[in-house]
Amino acid sequence: MEVMPRHRLIAALWLLVFVLPAVAQKPGKPIRPGFNLFSKQQDVQLGQEAAAEIRKQIQVVENRELQDYIQRIGKRLAAQPEADEFPYTFEMVNDRAINAFALPGGPTFMNTGLLIHADNEAQVAGVVAHEIAHVALRHGTNQVSKANFLQLPAIIAGIATGSQLWAGLAQLGSQTLLLKYSRTAETQADILGARMMAKAGYNPIEAARFFEKLESEGGSRAPQFLSSHPNPGNRVKSIEAEVRVMPSMPYNTAEGDFARMKRLAQQLPEPKGAQQQQQQQGQAAPAPGVSAPPAAVRTPREIPNPSSRFRSLSGTGWVLNHPDNWQVLGDRSQGSITIAPQEGVVENGLACGVIVSTWQAPNPRANLRTMTRDLIADLRRTNPDLNVGRDQRRTRLDGQEALVTEMRTASPLGGQELVQLVTVQRDRGLFYMVLVSPQSEYARFRPAFEQTLLSVRFSN
Ligand SMILES: [Zn+2]
């Protein structure tokens, strides 16, 4: 074996340490889902609940050929590893508005207007691949999680609404968040979609061309698609850059006779009904409002003192003790759990308790302070009411360096709520705990919080 000359070795090491982290932000890099309080299974459950409601308000095309066509395109794309094996379904909707949308966990809908507007099958596939990418990257539930990280644990645990996640989101007023994406999410979906397209045999540049075409038709009659999928800028450039790092492959896929399918879509009778008319007039979010079931009215009761007896709880990679009169909400094997006194979980909020969760840092090489700052920025972006204190306190959790950040927000019981975020670096991101209590009653819960923090042990 040839030994690498010393200067080449140094150059290689230099490349590894300094250049690669920067390269990791460039084309070809893996894209991972962000912060999320839902499990993947809950994405699926939520999407199916939402789809059942939405199907009542749209007109699914009753033409076998058209449905088969969109399903073949969808299945070919969903079979690519980037789609991450969610139970995808594809339906064509009789609606001339230029739009498509996908719900968490896989239900994907495309309007006839989009098919009619496309120039070829690859452009249709480009939109479908983009939608699949949003599902695979879990952008919808990521947004909802960020916007409601204090409220969601109760909803996910079914405290407020039985097991109805979609109705729970209605209570939080967060249903439309599922389908309104950030510009960062748009760039990610473009890139992941381009990879899926290429592997499925479609030219990804066609997706870029189609999005460009939609942009050029902006103004007051902007295609509806753009209101939920905002232009991140340089769309074409970033897709082109991605294509340049892909192995070259033939782009010759055709799942059907595109021209004929387009004609079939054009010949469908105009959809009837108020919903479609509204959509044609450029109404935003296709997510229709669903009236939530009347919430069980709970008058806030005084939160009892934490028990002095503690109970052990183990999650993925950690163990801790908590007061034995607090209950555990959520699935321990999944992202996030809440440990709280029953009276601390009130309608739409957590008034008292502890959230335990993990967060994947966008830059796994960053230090604790930077990661914590990024996590807080992430939470603040969608929780503008969260006031973050200036001081951070250092502490240790199971011997590891930890940071305590104090924040304040409105308590669901009225008055101020103290929210303490404790972060520790673990596996490419953060392990964190959020300690929540009414500001005025902090002294009463402090010993229980401290004992819980002291009891944390990490495994592996
Ligand atoms: Zn999008």
PDB file of N, CA, C and O in Angstrom, residues 210-255:
ATOM      1  N   PHE A 210     -40.518  24.749 -14.037  1.00  0.00           N
ATOM      2  CA  PHE A 210     -41.943  24.903 -13.731  1.00  0.00           C
ATOM      3  C   PHE A 210     -42.147  25.934 -12.618  1.00  0.00           C
ATOM      4  O   PHE A 210     -43.016  26.801 -12.708  1.00  0.00           O
ATOM      5  N   PHE A 211     -41.318  25.861 -11.573  1.00  0.00           N
ATOM      6  CA  PHE A 211     -41.458  26.839 -10.488  1.00  0.00           C
ATOM      7  C   PHE A 211     -41.192  28.245 -11.011  1.00  0.00           C
ATOM      8  O   PHE A 211     -41.833  29.210 -10.611  1.00  0.00           O
ATOM      9  N   GLU A 212     -40.236  28.343 -11.929  1.00  0.00           N
ATOM     10  CA  GLU A 212     -39.934  29.637 -12.537  1.00  0.00           C
ATOM     11  C   GLU A 212     -41.141  30.167 -13.321  1.00  0.00           C
ATOM     12  O   GLU A 212     -41.480  31.343 -13.255  1.00  0.00           O
ATOM     13  N   LYS A 213     -41.764  29.268 -14.028  1.00  0.00           N
ATOM     14  CA  LYS A 213     -42.945  29.644 -14.803  1.00  0.00           C
ATOM     15  C   LYS A 213     -44.039  30.164 -13.870  1.00  0.00           C
ATOM     16  O   LYS A 213     -44.668  31.182 -14.150  1.00  0.00           O
ATOM     17  N   LEU A 214     -44.227  29.476 -12.732  1.00  0.00           N
ATOM     18  CA  LEU A 214     -45.247  29.929 -11.772  1.00  0.00           C
ATOM     19  C   LEU A 214     -44.890  31.312 -11.223  1.00  0.00           C
ATOM     20  O   LEU A 214     -45.740  32.180 -11.090  1.00  0.00           O
ATOM     21  N   GLU A 215     -43.608  31.495 -10.915  1.00  0.00           N
ATOM     22  CA  GLU A 215     -43.156  32.802 -10.406  1.00  0.00           C
ATOM     23  C   GLU A 215     -43.458  33.917 -11.391  1.00  0.00           C
ATOM     24  O   GLU A 215     -43.903  34.999 -11.010  1.00  0.00           O
ATOM     25  N   SER A 216     -43.197  33.641 -12.655  1.00  0.00           N
ATOM     26  CA  SER A 216     -43.333  34.692 -13.666  1.00  0.00           C
ATOM     27  C   SER A 216     -44.790  35.104 -13.818  1.00  0.00           C
ATOM     28  O   SER A 216     -45.094  36.138 -14.391  1.00  0.00           O
ATOM     29  N   GLU A 217     -45.699  34.267 -13.311  1.00  0.00           N
ATOM     30  CA  GLU A 217     -47.109  34.611 -13.393  1.00  0.00           C
ATOM     31  C   GLU A 217     -47.602  35.248 -12.103  1.00  0.00           C
ATOM     32  O   GLU A 217     -48.781  35.184 -11.785  1.00  0.00           O
ATOM     33  N   GLY A 218     -46.685  35.809 -11.343  1.00  0.00           N
ATOM     34  CA  GLY A 218     -47.020  36.380 -10.030  1.00  0.00           C
ATOM     35  C   GLY A 218     -48.036  37.502 -10.094  1.00  0.00           C
ATOM     36  O   GLY A 218     -48.942  37.495 -10.905  1.00  0.00           O
ATOM     37  N   GLY A 219     -47.873  38.454  -9.215  1.00  0.00           N
ATOM     38  CA  GLY A 219     -48.815  39.565  -9.168  1.00  0.00           C
ATOM     39  C   GLY A 219     -50.087  39.158  -8.464  1.00  0.00           C
ATOM     40  O   GLY A 219     -50.084  38.246  -7.638  1.00  0.00           O
ATOM     41  N   SER A 220     -51.160  39.818  -8.807  1.00  0.00           N
ATOM     42  CA  SER A 220     -52.406  39.592  -8.072  1.00  0.00           C
ATOM     43  C   SER A 220     -52.999  38.223  -8.411  1.00  0.00           C
ATOM     44  O   SER A 220     -53.814  37.686  -7.681  1.00  0.00           O
ATOM     45  N   ARG A 221     -52.575  37.669  -9.556  1.00  0.00           N
ATOM     46  CA  ARG A 221     -53.119  36.367  -9.919  1.00  0.00           C
ATOM     47  C   ARG A 221     -52.089  35.264  -9.711  1.00  0.00           C
ATOM     48  O   ARG A 221     -52.027  34.289 -10.468  1.00  0.00           O
ATOM     49  N   ALA A 222     -51.258  35.433  -8.704  1.00  0.00           N
ATOM     50  CA  ALA A 222     -50.211  34.452  -8.432  1.00  0.00           C
ATOM     51  C   ALA A 222     -50.829  33.082  -8.195  1.00  0.00           C
ATOM     52  O   ALA A 222     -51.845  32.963  -7.520  1.00  0.00           O
ATOM     53  N   PRO A 223     -50.206  32.047  -8.754  1.00  0.00           N
ATOM     54  CA  PRO A 223     -50.736  30.701  -8.518  1.00  0.00           C
ATOM     55  C   PRO A 223     -50.789  30.395  -7.026  1.00  0.00           C
ATOM     56  O   PRO A 223     -49.887  30.771  -6.280  1.00  0.00           O
ATOM     57  N   GLN A 224     -51.872  29.715  -6.637  1.00  0.00           N
ATOM     58  CA  GLN A 224     -52.078  29.403  -5.217  1.00  0.00           C
ATOM     59  C   GLN A 224     -50.895  28.655  -4.611  1.00  0.00           C
ATOM     60  O   GLN A 224     -50.563  28.848  -3.445  1.00  0.00           O
ATOM     61  N   PHE A 225     -50.285  27.807  -5.424  1.00  0.00           N
ATOM     62  CA  PHE A 225     -49.149  27.008  -4.956  1.00  0.00           C
ATOM     63  C   PHE A 225     -48.110  27.874  -4.246  1.00  0.00           C
ATOM     64  O   PHE A 225     -47.523  27.473  -3.255  1.00  0.00           O
ATOM     65  N   LEU A 226     -47.912  29.092  -4.754  1.00  0.00           N
ATOM     66  CA  LEU A 226     -46.860  29.947  -4.204  1.00  0.00           C
ATOM     67  C   LEU A 226     -47.214  30.535  -2.843  1.00  0.00           C
ATOM     68  O   LEU A 226     -46.331  30.967  -2.107  1.00  0.00           O
ATOM     69  N   SER A 227     -48.496  30.558  -2.496  1.00  0.00           N
ATOM     70  CA  SER A 227     -48.821  31.142  -1.196  1.00  0.00           C
ATOM     71  C   SER A 227     -48.460  30.195  -0.056  1.00  0.00           C
ATOM     72  O   SER A 227     -48.142  30.636   1.041  1.00  0.00           O
ATOM     73  N   SER A 228     -48.492  28.890  -0.315  1.00  0.00           N
ATOM     74  CA  SER A 228     -48.055  27.975   0.747  1.00  0.00           C
ATOM     75  C   SER A 228     -46.613  27.513   0.535  1.00  0.00           C
ATOM     76  O   SER A 228     -45.987  26.979   1.435  1.00  0.00           O
ATOM     77  N   HIS A 229     -46.104  27.694  -0.694  1.00  0.00           N
ATOM     78  CA  HIS A 229     -44.706  27.323  -0.976  1.00  0.00           C
ATOM     79  C   HIS A 229     -43.964  28.569  -1.458  1.00  0.00           C
ATOM     80  O   HIS A 229     -43.745  28.752  -2.651  1.00  0.00           O
ATOM     81  N   PRO A 230     -43.570  29.443  -0.537  1.00  0.00           N
ATOM     82  CA  PRO A 230     -42.965  30.715  -0.952  1.00  0.00           C
ATOM     83  C   PRO A 230     -41.626  30.511  -1.660  1.00  0.00           C
ATOM     84  O   PRO A 230     -40.867  29.613  -1.293  1.00  0.00           O
ATOM     85  N   ASN A 231     -41.381  31.336  -2.640  1.00  0.00           N
ATOM     86  CA  ASN A 231     -40.133  31.251  -3.401  1.00  0.00           C
ATOM     87  C   ASN A 231     -38.931  31.547  -2.504  1.00  0.00           C
ATOM     88  O   ASN A 231     -38.808  32.633  -1.964  1.00  0.00           O
ATOM     89  N   PRO A 232     -38.044  30.562  -2.312  1.00  0.00           N
ATOM     90  CA  PRO A 232     -36.885  30.813  -1.445  1.00  0.00           C
ATOM     91  C   PRO A 232     -35.803  31.626  -2.148  1.00  0.00           C
ATOM     92  O   PRO A 232     -34.809  31.975  -1.531  1.00  0.00           O
ATOM     93  N   GLY A 233     -35.992  31.930  -3.414  1.00  0.00           N
ATOM     94  CA  GLY A 233     -34.961  32.656  -4.160  1.00  0.00           C
ATOM     95  C   GLY A 233     -33.947  31.680  -4.733  1.00  0.00           C
ATOM     96  O   GLY A 233     -33.661  30.641  -4.133  1.00  0.00           O
ATOM     97  N   ASN A 234     -33.421  31.983  -5.881  1.00  0.00           N
ATOM     98  CA  ASN A 234     -32.399  31.141  -6.520  1.00  0.00           C
ATOM     99  C   ASN A 234     -32.798  29.677  -6.643  1.00  0.00           C
ATOM    100  O   ASN A 234     -31.968  28.794  -6.531  1.00  0.00           O
ATOM    101  N   ARG A 235     -34.062  29.466  -6.821  1.00  0.00           N
ATOM    102  CA  ARG A 235     -34.583  28.107  -6.915  1.00  0.00           C
ATOM    103  C   ARG A 235     -33.878  27.316  -8.016  1.00  0.00           C
ATOM    104  O   ARG A 235     -33.439  26.193  -7.803  1.00  0.00           O
ATOM    105  N   VAL A 236     -33.804  27.936  -9.165  1.00  0.00           N
ATOM    106  CA  VAL A 236     -33.220  27.252 -10.314  1.00  0.00           C
ATOM    107  C   VAL A 236     -31.743  26.975 -10.057  1.00  0.00           C
ATOM    108  O   VAL A 236     -31.251  25.872 -10.285  1.00  0.00           O
ATOM    109  N   LYS A 237     -31.046  27.968  -9.520  1.00  0.00           N
ATOM    110  CA  LYS A 237     -29.613  27.808  -9.247  1.00  0.00           C
ATOM    111  C   LYS A 237     -29.361  26.668  -8.283  1.00  0.00           C
ATOM    112  O   LYS A 237     -28.441  25.883  -8.453  1.00  0.00           O
ATOM    113  N   SER A 238     -30.157  26.596  -7.201  1.00  0.00           N
ATOM    114  CA  SER A 238     -29.855  25.567  -6.208  1.00  0.00           C
ATOM    115  C   SER A 238     -30.182  24.178  -6.751  1.00  0.00           C
ATOM    116  O   SER A 238     -29.496  23.214  -6.431  1.00  0.00           O
ATOM    117  N   ILE A 239     -31.213  24.078  -7.589  1.00  0.00           N
ATOM    118  CA  ILE A 239     -31.501  22.764  -8.190  1.00  0.00           C
ATOM    119  C   ILE A 239     -30.394  22.397  -9.188  1.00  0.00           C
ATOM    120  O   ILE A 239     -29.909  21.265  -9.209  1.00  0.00           O
ATOM    121  N   GLU A 240     -29.954  23.377  -9.959  1.00  0.00           N
ATOM    122  CA  GLU A 240     -28.861  23.116 -10.915  1.00  0.00           C
ATOM    123  C   GLU A 240     -27.590  22.678 -10.199  1.00  0.00           C
ATOM    124  O   GLU A 240     -26.915  21.749 -10.624  1.00  0.00           O
ATOM    125  N   ALA A 241     -27.291  23.354  -9.080  1.00  0.00           N
ATOM    126  CA  ALA A 241     -26.083  23.005  -8.320  1.00  0.00           C
ATOM    127  C   ALA A 241     -26.178  21.568  -7.818  1.00  0.00           C
ATOM    128  O   ALA A 241     -25.198  20.823  -7.793  1.00  0.00           O
ATOM    129  N   GLU A 242     -27.379  21.180  -7.415  1.00  0.00           N
ATOM    130  CA  GLU A 242     -27.603  19.825  -6.920  1.00  0.00           C
ATOM    131  C   GLU A 242     -27.394  18.801  -8.045  1.00  0.00           C
ATOM    132  O   GLU A 242     -26.770  17.765  -7.846  1.00  0.00           O
ATOM    133  N   VAL A 243     -27.915  19.138  -9.218  1.00  0.00           N
ATOM    134  CA  VAL A 243     -27.810  18.220 -10.355  1.00  0.00           C
ATOM    135  C   VAL A 243     -26.347  17.992 -10.722  1.00  0.00           C
ATOM    136  O   VAL A 243     -25.947  16.884 -11.076  1.00  0.00           O
ATOM    137  N   ARG A 244     -25.530  19.051 -10.572  1.00  0.00           N
ATOM    138  CA  ARG A 244     -24.116  18.929 -10.941  1.00  0.00           C
ATOM    139  C   ARG A 244     -23.366  17.914 -10.090  1.00  0.00           C
ATOM    140  O   ARG A 244     -22.398  17.338 -10.564  1.00  0.00           O
ATOM    141  N   VAL A 245     -23.776  17.689  -8.853  1.00  0.00           N
ATOM    142  CA  VAL A 245     -23.067  16.707  -8.021  1.00  0.00           C
ATOM    143  C   VAL A 245     -23.693  15.313  -8.097  1.00  0.00           C
ATOM    144  O   VAL A 245     -23.248  14.397  -7.428  1.00  0.00           O
ATOM    145  N   MET A 246     -24.725  15.158  -8.929  1.00  0.00           N
ATOM    146  CA  MET A 246     -25.350  13.835  -9.056  1.00  0.00           C
ATOM    147  C   MET A 246     -24.624  13.041 -10.141  1.00  0.00           C
ATOM    148  O   MET A 246     -24.139  13.620 -11.097  1.00  0.00           O
ATOM    149  N   PRO A 247     -24.576  11.710  -9.980  1.00  0.00           N
ATOM    150  CA  PRO A 247     -24.072  10.912 -11.092  1.00  0.00           C
ATOM    151  C   PRO A 247     -25.008  11.117 -12.285  1.00  0.00           C
ATOM    152  O   PRO A 247     -26.223  11.242 -12.090  1.00  0.00           O
ATOM    153  N   SER A 248     -24.473  11.198 -13.492  1.00  0.00           N
ATOM    154  CA  SER A 248     -25.371  11.458 -14.627  1.00  0.00           C
ATOM    155  C   SER A 248     -26.184  10.209 -14.931  1.00  0.00           C
ATOM    156  O   SER A 248     -25.699   9.093 -14.799  1.00  0.00           O
ATOM    157  N   MET A 249     -27.438  10.405 -15.252  1.00  0.00           N
ATOM    158  CA  MET A 249     -28.311   9.259 -15.543  1.00  0.00           C
ATOM    159  C   MET A 249     -29.322   9.657 -16.606  1.00  0.00           C
ATOM    160  O   MET A 249     -29.572  10.841 -16.831  1.00  0.00           O
ATOM    161  N   PRO A 250     -29.879   8.647 -17.260  1.00  0.00           N
ATOM    162  CA  PRO A 250     -30.838   8.978 -18.324  1.00  0.00           C
ATOM    163  C   PRO A 250     -32.163   9.453 -17.715  1.00  0.00           C
ATOM    164  O   PRO A 250     -32.621   8.908 -16.715  1.00  0.00           O
ATOM    165  N   TYR A 251     -32.698  10.490 -18.303  1.00  0.00           N
ATOM    166  CA  TYR A 251     -34.005  10.980 -17.851  1.00  0.00           C
ATOM    167  C   TYR A 251     -35.027  10.657 -18.935  1.00  0.00           C
ATOM    168  O   TYR A 251     -35.250  11.463 -19.827  1.00  0.00           O
ATOM    169  N   ASN A 252     -35.600   9.477 -18.877  1.00  0.00           N
ATOM    170  CA  ASN A 252     -36.523   9.107 -19.961  1.00  0.00           C
ATOM    171  C   ASN A 252     -37.801   8.461 -19.440  1.00  0.00           C
ATOM    172  O   ASN A 252     -38.453   7.704 -20.128  1.00  0.00           O
ATOM    173  N   THR A 253     -38.136   8.744 -18.196  1.00  0.00           N
ATOM    174  CA  THR A 253     -39.331   8.133 -17.632  1.00  0.00           C
ATOM    175  C   THR A 253     -40.593   8.748 -18.219  1.00  0.00           C
ATOM    176  O   THR A 253     -40.660   9.954 -18.413  1.00  0.00           O
ATOM    177  N   ALA A 254     -41.567   7.893 -18.503  1.00  0.00           N
ATOM    178  CA  ALA A 254     -42.910   8.384 -18.834  1.00  0.00           C
ATOM    179  C   ALA A 254     -43.894   7.360 -18.307  1.00  0.00           C
ATOM    180  O   ALA A 254     -43.824   6.187 -18.649  1.00  0.00           O
ATOM    181  N   GLU A 255     -44.765   7.790 -17.422  1.00  0.00           N
ATOM    182  CA  GLU A 255     -45.743   6.862 -16.839  1.00  0.00           C
ATOM    183  C   GLU A 255     -47.022   6.822 -17.663  1.00  0.00           C
ATOM    184  O   GLU A 255     -47.921   6.047 -17.368  1.00  0.00           O
TER     185      GLU A 255
END
